[in-house]
JSON list of N, CA and C in Angstrom, two decimals:
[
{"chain": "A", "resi": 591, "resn": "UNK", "atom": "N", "xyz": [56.12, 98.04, 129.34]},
{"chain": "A", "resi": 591, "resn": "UNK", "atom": "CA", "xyz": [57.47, 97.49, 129.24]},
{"chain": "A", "resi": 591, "resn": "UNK", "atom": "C", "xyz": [57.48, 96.10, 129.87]},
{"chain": "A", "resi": 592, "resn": "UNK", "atom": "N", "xyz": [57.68, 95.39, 129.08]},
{"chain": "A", "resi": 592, "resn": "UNK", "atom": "CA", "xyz": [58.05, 93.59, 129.60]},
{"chain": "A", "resi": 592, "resn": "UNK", "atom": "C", "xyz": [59.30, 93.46, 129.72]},
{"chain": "A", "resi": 593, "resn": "UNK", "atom": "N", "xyz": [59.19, 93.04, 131.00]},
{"chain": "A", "resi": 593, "resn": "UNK", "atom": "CA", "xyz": [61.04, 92.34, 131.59]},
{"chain": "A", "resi": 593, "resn": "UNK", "atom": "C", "xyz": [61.27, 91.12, 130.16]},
{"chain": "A", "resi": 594, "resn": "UNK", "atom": "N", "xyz": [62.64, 91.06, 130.02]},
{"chain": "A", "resi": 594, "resn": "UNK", "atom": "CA", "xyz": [62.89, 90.73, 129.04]},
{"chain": "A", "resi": 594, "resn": "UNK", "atom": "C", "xyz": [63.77, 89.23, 129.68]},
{"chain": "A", "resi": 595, "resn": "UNK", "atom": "N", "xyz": [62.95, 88.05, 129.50]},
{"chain": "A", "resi": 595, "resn": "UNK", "atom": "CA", "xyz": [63.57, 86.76, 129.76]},
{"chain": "A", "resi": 595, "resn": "UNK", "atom": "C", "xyz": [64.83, 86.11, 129.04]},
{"chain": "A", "resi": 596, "resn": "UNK", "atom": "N", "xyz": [65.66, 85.56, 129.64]},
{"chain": "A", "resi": 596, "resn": "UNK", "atom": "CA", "xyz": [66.78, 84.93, 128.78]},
{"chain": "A", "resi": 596, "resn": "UNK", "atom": "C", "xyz": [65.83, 83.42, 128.22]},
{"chain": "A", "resi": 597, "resn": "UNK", "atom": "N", "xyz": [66.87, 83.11, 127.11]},
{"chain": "A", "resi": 597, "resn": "UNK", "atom": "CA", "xyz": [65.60, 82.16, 126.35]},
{"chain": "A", "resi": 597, "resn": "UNK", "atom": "C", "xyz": [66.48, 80.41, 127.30]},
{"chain": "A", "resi": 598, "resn": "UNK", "atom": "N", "xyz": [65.51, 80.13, 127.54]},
{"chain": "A", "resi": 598, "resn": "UNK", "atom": "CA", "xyz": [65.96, 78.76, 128.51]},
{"chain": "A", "resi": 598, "resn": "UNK", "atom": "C", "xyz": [66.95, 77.55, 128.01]},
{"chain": "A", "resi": 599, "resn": "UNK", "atom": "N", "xyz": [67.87, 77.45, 128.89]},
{"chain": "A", "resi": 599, "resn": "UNK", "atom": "CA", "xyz": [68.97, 76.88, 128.60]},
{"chain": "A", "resi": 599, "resn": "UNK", "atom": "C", "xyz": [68.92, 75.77, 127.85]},
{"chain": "A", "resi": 600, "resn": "UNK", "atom": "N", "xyz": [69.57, 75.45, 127.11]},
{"chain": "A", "resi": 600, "resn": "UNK", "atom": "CA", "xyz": [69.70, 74.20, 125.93]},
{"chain": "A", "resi": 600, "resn": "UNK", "atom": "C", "xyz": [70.70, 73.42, 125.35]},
{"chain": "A", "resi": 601, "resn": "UNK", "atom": "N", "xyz": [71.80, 72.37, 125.81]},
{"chain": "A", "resi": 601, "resn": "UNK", "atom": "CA", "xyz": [72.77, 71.97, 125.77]},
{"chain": "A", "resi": 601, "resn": "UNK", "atom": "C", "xyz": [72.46, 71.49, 124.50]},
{"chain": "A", "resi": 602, "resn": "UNK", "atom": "N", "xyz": [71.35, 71.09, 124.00]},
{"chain": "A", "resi": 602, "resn": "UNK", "atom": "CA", "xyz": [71.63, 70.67, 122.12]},
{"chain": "A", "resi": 602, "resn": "UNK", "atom": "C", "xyz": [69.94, 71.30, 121.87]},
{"chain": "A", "resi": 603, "resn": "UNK", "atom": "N", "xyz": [69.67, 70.83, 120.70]},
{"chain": "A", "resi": 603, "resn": "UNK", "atom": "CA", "xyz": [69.33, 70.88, 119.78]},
{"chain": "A", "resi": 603, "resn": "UNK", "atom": "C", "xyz": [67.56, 70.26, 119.99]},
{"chain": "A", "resi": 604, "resn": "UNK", "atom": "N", "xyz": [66.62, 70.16, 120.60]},
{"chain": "A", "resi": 604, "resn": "UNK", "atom": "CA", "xyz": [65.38, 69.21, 120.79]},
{"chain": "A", "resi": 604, "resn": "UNK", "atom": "C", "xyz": [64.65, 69.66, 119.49]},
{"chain": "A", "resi": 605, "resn": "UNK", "atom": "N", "xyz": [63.98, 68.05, 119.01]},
{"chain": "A", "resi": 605, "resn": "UNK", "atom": "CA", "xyz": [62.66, 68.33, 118.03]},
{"chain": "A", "resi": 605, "resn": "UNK", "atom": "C", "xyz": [61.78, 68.09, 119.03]},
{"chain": "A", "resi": 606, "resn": "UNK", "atom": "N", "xyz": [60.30, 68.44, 118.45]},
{"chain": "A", "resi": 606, "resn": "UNK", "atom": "CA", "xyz": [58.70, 68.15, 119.29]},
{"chain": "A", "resi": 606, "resn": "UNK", "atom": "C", "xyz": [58.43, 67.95, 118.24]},
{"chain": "A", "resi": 607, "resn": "UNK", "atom": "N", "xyz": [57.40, 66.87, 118.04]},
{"chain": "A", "resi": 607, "resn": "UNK", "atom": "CA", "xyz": [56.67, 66.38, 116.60]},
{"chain": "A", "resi": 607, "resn": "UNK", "atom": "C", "xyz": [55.44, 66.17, 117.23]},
{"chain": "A", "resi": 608, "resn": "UNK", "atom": "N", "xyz": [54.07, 66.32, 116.28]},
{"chain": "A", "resi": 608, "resn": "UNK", "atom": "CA", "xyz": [52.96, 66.24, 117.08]},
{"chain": "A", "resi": 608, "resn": "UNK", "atom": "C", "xyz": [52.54, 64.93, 115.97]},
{"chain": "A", "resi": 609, "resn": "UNK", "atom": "N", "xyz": [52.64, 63.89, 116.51]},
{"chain": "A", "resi": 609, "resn": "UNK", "atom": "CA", "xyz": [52.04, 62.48, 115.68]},
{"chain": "A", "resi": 609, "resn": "UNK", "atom": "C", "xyz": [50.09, 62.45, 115.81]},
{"chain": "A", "resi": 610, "resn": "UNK", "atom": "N", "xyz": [49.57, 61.79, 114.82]},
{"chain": "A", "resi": 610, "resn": "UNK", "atom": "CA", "xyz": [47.66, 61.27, 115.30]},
{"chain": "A", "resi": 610, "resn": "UNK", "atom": "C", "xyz": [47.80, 60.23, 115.31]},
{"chain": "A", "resi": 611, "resn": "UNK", "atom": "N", "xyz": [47.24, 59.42, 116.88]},
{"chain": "A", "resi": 611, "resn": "UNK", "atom": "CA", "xyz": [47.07, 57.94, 116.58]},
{"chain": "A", "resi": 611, "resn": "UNK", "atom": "C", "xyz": [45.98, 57.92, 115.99]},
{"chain": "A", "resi": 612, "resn": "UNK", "atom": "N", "xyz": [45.06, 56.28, 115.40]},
{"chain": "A", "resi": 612, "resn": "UNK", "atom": "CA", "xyz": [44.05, 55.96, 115.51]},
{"chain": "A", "resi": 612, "resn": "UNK", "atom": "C", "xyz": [43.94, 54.59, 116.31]},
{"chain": "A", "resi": 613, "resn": "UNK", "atom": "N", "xyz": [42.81, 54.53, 116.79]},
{"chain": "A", "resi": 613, "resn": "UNK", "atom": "CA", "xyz": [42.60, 53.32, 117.85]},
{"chain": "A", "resi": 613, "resn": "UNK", "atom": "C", "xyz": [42.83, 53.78, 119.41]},
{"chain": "A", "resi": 614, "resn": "UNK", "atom": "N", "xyz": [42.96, 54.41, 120.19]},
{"chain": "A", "resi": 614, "resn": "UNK", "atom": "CA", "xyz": [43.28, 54.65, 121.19]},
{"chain": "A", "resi": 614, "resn": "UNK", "atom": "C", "xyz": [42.20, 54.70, 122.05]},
{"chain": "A", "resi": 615, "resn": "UNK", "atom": "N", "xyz": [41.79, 53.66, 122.90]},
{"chain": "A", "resi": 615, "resn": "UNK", "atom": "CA", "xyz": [40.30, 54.28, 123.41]},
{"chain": "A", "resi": 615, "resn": "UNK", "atom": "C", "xyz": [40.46, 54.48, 125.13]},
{"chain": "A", "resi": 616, "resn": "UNK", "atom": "N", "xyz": [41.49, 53.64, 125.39]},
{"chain": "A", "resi": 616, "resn": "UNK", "atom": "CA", "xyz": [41.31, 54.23, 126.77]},
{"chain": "A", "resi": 616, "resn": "UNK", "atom": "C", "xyz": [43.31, 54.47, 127.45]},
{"chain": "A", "resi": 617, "resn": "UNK", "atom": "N", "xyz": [43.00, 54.44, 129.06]},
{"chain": "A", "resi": 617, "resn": "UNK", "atom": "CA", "xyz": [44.30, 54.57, 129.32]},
{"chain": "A", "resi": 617, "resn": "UNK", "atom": "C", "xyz": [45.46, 53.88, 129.66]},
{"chain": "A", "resi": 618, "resn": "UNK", "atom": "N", "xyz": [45.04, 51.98, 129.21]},
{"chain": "A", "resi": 618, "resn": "UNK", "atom": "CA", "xyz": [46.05, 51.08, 128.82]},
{"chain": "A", "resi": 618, "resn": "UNK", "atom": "C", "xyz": [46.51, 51.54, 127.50]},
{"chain": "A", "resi": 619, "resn": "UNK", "atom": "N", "xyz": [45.38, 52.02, 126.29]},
{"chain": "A", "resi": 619, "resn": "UNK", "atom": "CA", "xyz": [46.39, 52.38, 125.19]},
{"chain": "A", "resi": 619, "resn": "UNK", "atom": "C", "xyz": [47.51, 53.28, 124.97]},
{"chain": "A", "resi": 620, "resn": "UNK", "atom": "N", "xyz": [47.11, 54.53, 125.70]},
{"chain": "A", "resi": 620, "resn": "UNK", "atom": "CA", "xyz": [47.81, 55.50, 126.15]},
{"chain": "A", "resi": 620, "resn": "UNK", "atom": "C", "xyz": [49.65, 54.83, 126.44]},
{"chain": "A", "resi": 621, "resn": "UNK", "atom": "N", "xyz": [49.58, 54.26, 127.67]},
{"chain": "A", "resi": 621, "resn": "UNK", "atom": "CA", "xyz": [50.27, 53.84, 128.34]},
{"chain": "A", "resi": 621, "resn": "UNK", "atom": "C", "xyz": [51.46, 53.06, 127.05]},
{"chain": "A", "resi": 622, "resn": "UNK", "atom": "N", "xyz": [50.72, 52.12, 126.57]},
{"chain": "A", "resi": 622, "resn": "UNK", "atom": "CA", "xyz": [51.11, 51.12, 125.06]},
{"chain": "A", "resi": 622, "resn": "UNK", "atom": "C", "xyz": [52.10, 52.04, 124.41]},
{"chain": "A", "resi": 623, "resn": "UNK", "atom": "N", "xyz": [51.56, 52.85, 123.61]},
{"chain": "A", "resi": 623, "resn": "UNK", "atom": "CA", "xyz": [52.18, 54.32, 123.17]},
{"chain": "A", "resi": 623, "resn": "UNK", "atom": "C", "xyz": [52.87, 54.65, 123.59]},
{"chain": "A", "resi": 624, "resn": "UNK", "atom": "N", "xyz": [52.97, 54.62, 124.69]},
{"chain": "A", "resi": 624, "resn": "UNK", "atom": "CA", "xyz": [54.00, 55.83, 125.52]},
{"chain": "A", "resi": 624, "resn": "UNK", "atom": "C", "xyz": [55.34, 54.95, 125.24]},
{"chain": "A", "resi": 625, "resn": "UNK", "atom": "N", "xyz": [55.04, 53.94, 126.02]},
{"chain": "A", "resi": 625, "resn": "UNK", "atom": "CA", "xyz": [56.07, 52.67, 126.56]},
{"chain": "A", "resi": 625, "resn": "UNK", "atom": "C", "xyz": [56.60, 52.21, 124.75]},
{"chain": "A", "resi": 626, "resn": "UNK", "atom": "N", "xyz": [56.26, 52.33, 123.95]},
{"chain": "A", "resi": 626, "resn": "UNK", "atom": "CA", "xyz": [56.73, 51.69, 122.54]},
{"chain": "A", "resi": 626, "resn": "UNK", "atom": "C", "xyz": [57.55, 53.17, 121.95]},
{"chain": "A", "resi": 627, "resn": "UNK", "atom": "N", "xyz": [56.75, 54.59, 121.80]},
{"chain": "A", "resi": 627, "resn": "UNK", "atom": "CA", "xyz": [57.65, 55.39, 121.20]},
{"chain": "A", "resi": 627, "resn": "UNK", "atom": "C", "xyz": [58.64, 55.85, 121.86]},
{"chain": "A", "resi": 628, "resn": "UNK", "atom": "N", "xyz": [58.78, 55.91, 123.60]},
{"chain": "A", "resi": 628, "resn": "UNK", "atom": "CA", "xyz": [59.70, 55.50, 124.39]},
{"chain": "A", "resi": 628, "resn": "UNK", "atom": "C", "xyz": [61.07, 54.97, 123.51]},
{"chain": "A", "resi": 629, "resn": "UNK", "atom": "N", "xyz": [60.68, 54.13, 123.62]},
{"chain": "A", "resi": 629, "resn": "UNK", "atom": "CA", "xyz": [62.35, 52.97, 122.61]},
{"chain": "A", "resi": 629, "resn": "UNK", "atom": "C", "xyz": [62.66, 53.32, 121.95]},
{"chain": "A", "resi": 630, "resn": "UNK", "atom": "N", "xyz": [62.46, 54.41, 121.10]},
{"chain": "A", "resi": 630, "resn": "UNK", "atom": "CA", "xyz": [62.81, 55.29, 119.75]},
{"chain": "A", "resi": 630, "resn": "UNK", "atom": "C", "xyz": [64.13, 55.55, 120.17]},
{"chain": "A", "resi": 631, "resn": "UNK", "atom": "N", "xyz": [65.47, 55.42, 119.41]},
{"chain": "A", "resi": 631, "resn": "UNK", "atom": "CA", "xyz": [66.65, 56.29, 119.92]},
{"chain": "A", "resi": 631, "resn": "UNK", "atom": "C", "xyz": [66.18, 57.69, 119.81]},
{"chain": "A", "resi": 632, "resn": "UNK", "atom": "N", "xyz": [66.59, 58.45, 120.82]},
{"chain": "A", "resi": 632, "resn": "UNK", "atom": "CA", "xyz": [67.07, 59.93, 120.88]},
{"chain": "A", "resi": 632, "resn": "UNK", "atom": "C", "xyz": [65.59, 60.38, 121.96]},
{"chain": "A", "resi": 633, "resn": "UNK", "atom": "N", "xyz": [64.50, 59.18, 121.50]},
{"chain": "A", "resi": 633, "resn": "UNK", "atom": "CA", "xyz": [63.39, 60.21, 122.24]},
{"chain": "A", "resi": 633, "resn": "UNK", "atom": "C", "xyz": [63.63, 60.51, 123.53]},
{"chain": "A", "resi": 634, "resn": "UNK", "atom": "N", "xyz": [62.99, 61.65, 124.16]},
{"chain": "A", "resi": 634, "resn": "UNK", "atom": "CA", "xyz": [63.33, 61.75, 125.61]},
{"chain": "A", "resi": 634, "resn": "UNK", "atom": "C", "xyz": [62.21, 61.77, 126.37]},
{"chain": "A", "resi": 635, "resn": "UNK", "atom": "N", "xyz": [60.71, 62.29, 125.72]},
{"chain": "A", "resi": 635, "resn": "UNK", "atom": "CA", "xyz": [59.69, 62.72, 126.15]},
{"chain": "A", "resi": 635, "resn": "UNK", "atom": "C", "xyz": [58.89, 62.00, 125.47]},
{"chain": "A", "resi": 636, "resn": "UNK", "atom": "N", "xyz": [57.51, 61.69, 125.63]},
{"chain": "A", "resi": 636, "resn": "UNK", "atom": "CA", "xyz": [56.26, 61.15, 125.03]},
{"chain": "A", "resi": 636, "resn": "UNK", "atom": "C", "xyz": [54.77, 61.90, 125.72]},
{"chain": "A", "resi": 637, "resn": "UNK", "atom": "N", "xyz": [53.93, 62.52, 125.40]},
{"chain": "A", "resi": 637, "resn": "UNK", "atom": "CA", "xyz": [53.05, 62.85, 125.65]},
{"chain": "A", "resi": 637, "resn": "UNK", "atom": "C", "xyz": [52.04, 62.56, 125.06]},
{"chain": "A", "resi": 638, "resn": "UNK", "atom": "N", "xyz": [50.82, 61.84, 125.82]},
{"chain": "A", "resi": 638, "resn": "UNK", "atom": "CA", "xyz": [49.20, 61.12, 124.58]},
{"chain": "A", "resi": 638, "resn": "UNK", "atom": "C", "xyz": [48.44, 61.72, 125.27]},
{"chain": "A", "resi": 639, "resn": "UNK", "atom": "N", "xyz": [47.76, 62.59, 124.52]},
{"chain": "A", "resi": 639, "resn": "UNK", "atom": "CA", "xyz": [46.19, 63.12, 124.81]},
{"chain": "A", "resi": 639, "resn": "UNK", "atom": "C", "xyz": [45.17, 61.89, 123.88]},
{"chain": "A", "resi": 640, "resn": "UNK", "atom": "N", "xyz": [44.44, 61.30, 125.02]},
{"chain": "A", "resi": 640, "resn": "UNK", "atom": "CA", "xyz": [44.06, 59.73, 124.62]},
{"chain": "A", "resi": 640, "resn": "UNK", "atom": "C", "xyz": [42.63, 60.58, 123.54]},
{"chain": "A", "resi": 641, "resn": "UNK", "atom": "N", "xyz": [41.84, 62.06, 124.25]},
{"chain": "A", "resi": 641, "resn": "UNK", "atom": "CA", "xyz": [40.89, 62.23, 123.42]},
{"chain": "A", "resi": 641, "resn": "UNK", "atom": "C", "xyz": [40.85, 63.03, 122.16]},
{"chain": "A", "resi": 642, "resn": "UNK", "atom": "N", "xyz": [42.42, 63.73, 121.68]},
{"chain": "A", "resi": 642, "resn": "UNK", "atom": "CA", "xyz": [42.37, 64.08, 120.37]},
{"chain": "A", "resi": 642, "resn": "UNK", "atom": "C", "xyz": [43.50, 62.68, 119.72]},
{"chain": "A", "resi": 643, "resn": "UNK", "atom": "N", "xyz": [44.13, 61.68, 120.09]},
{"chain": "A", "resi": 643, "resn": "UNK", "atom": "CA", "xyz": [44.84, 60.79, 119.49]},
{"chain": "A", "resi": 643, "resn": "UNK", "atom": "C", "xyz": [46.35, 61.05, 119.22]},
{"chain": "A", "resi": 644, "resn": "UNK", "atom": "N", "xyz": [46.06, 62.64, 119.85]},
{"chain": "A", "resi": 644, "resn": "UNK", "atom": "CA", "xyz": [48.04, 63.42, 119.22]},
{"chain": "A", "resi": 644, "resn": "UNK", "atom": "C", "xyz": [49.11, 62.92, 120.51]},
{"chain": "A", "resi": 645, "resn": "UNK", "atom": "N", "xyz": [50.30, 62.53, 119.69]},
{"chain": "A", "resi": 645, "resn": "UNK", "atom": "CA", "xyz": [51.32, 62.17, 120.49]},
{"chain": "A", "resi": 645, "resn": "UNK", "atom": "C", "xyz": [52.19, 62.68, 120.54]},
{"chain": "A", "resi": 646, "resn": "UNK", "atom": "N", "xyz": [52.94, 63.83, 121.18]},
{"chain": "A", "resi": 646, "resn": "UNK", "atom": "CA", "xyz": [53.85, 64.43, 120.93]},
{"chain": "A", "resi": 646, "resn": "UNK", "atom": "C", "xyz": [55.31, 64.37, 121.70]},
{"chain": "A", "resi": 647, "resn": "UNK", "atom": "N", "xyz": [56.40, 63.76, 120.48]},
{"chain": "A", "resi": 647, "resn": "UNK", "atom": "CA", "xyz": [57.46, 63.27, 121.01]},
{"chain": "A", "resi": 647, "resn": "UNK", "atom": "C", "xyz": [58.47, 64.17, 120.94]},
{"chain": "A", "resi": 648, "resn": "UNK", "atom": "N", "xyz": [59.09, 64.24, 121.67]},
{"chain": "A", "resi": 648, "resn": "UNK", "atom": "CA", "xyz": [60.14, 65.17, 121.87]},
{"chain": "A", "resi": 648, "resn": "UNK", "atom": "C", "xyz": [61.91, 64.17, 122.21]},
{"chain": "A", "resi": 649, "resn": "UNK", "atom": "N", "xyz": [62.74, 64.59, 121.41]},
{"chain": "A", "resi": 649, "resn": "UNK", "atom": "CA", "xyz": [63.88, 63.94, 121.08]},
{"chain": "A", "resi": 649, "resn": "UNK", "atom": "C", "xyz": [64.87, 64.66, 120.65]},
{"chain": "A", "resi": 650, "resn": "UNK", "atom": "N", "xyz": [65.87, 64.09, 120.76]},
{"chain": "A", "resi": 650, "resn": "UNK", "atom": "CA", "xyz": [67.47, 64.65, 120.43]},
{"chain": "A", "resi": 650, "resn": "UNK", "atom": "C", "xyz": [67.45, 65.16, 118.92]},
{"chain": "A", "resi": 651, "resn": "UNK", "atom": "N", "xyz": [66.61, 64.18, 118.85]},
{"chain": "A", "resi": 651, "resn": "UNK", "atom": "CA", "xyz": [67.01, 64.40, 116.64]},
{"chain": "A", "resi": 651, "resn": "UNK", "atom": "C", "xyz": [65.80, 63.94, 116.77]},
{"chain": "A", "resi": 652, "resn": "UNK", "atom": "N", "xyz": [64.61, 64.64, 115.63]},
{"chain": "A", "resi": 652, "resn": "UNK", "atom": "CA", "xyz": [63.53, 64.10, 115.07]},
{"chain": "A", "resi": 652, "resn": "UNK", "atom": "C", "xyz": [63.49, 62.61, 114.88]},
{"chain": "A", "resi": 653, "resn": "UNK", "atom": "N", "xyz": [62.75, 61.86, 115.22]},
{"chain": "A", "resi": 653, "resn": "UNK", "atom": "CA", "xyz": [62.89, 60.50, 114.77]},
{"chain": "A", "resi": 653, "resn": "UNK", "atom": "C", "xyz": [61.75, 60.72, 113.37]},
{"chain": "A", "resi": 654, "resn": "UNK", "atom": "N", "xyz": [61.97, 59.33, 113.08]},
{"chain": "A", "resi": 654, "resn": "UNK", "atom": "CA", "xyz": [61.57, 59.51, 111.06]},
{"chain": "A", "resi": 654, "resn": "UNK", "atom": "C", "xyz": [60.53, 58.67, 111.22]},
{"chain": "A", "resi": 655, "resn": "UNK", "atom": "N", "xyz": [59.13, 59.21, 110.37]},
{"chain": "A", "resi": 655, "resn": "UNK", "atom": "CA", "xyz": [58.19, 58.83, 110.28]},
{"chain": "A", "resi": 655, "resn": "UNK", "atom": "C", "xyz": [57.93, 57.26, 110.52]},
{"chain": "A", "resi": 656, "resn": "UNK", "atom": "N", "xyz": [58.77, 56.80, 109.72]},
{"chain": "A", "resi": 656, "resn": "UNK", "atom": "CA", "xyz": [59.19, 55.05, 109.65]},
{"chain": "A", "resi": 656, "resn": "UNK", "atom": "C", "xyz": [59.26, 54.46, 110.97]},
{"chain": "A", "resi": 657, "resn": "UNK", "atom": "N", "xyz": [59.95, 55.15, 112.12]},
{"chain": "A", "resi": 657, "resn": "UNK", "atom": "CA", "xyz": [60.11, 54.66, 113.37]},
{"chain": "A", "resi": 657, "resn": "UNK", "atom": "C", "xyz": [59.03, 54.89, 113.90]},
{"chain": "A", "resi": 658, "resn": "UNK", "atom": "N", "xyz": [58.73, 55.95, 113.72]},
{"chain": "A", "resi": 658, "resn": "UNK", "atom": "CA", "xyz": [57.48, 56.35, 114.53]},
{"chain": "A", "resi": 658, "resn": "UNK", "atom": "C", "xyz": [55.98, 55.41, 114.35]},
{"chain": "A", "resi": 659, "resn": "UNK", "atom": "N", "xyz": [56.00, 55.28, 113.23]},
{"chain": "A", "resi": 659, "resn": "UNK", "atom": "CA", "xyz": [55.02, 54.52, 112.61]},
{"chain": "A", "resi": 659, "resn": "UNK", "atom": "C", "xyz": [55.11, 52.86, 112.99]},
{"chain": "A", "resi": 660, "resn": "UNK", "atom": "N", "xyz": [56.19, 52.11, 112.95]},
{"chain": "A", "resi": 660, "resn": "UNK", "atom": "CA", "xyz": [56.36, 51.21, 113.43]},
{"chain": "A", "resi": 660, "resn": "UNK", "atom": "C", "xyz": [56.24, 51.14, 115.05]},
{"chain": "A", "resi": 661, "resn": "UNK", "atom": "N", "xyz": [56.65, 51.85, 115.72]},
{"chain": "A", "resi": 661, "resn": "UNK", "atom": "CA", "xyz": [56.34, 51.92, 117.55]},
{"chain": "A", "resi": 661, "resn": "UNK", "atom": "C", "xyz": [54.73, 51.85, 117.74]},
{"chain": "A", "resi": 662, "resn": "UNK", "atom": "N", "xyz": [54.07, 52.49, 116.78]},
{"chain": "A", "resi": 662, "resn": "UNK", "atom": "CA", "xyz": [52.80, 52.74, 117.03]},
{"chain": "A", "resi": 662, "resn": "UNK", "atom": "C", "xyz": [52.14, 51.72, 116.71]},
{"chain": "A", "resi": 663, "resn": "UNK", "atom": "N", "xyz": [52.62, 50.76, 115.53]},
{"chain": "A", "resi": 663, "resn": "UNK", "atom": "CA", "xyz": [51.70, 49.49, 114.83]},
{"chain": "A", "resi": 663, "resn": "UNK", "atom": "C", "xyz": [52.50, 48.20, 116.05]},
{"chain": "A", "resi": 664, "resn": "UNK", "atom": "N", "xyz": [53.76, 48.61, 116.79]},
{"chain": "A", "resi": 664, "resn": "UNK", "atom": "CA", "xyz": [53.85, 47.47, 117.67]},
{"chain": "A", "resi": 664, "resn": "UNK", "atom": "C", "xyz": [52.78, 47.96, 118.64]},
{"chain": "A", "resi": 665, "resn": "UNK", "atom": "N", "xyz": [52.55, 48.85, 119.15]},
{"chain": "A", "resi": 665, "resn": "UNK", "atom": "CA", "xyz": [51.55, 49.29, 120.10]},
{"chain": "A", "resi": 665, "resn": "UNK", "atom": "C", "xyz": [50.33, 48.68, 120.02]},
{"chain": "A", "resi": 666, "resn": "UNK", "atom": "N", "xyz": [50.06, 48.53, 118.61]},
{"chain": "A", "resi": 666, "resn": "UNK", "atom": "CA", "xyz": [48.92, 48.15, 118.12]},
{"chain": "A", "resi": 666, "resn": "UNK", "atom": "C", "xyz": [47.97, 48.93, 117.70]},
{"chain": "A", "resi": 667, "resn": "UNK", "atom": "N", "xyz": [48.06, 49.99, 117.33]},
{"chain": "A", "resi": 667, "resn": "UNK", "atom": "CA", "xyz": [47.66, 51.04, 116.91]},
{"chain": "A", "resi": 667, "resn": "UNK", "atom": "C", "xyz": [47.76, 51.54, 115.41]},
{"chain": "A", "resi": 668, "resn": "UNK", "atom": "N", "xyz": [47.20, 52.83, 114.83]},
{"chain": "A", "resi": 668, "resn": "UNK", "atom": "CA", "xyz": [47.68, 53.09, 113.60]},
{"chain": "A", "resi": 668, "resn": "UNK", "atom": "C", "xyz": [48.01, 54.74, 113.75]},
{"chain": "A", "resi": 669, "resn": "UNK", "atom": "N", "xyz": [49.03, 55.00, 113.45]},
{"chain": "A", "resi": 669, "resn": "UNK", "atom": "CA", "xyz": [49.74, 56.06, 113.39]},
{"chain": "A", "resi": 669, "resn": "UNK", "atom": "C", "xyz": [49.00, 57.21, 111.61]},
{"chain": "A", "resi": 670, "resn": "UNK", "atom": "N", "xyz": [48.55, 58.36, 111.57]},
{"chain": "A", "resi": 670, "resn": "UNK", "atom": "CA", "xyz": [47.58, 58.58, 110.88]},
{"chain": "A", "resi": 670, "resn": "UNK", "atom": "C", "xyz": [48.78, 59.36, 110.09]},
{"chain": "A", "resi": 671, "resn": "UNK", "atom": "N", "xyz": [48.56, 59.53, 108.64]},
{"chain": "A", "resi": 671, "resn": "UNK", "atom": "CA", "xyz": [49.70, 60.13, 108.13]},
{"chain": "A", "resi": 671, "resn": "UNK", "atom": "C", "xyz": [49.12, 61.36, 107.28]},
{"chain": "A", "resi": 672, "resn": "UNK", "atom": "N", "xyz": [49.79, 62.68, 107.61]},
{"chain": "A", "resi": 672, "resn": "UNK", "atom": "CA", "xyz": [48.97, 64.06, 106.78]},
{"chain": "A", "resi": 672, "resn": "UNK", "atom": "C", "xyz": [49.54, 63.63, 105.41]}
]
């Protein structure tokens, strides 16, 4: 029998999107990334694992590929598209 958790509080609505950079080689790029998808309206969170390239942003409302993709080419980077 598992104690049964209440599911954790949530005043709205969060997306998590898992983005691939390419180009990222160390932890000024990282940083680049962070600080550019940062500026996204709604984002709240940014996370870069510098050695698989995934960025995973977390925000009020999904931001749209378009934004995302542009934060990443100001970064200087290339944002990889499935």
């Amino acid at each position: 029998h598992h104690p049964v958790r209440p599911p954790p509080a949530k005043e709205h609505d969060v997306s998590t999107t898992v983005w691939t950079v390419q180009g990222m080689t160390c932890q000024h790029c990282v940083t680049a990334v962070t600080e550019e998808v940062s500026l996204i309206p709604g984002v709240t969170a940014v996370a870069v694992e510098l050695e698989s390239g995934q960025v995973t942003v977390t925000a009020d409302a999904e931001p749209s590929a378009e934004a995302v993709a542009a934060a990443i080419d100001e970064a200087g980077y290339t944002l990889v598209t499935t």
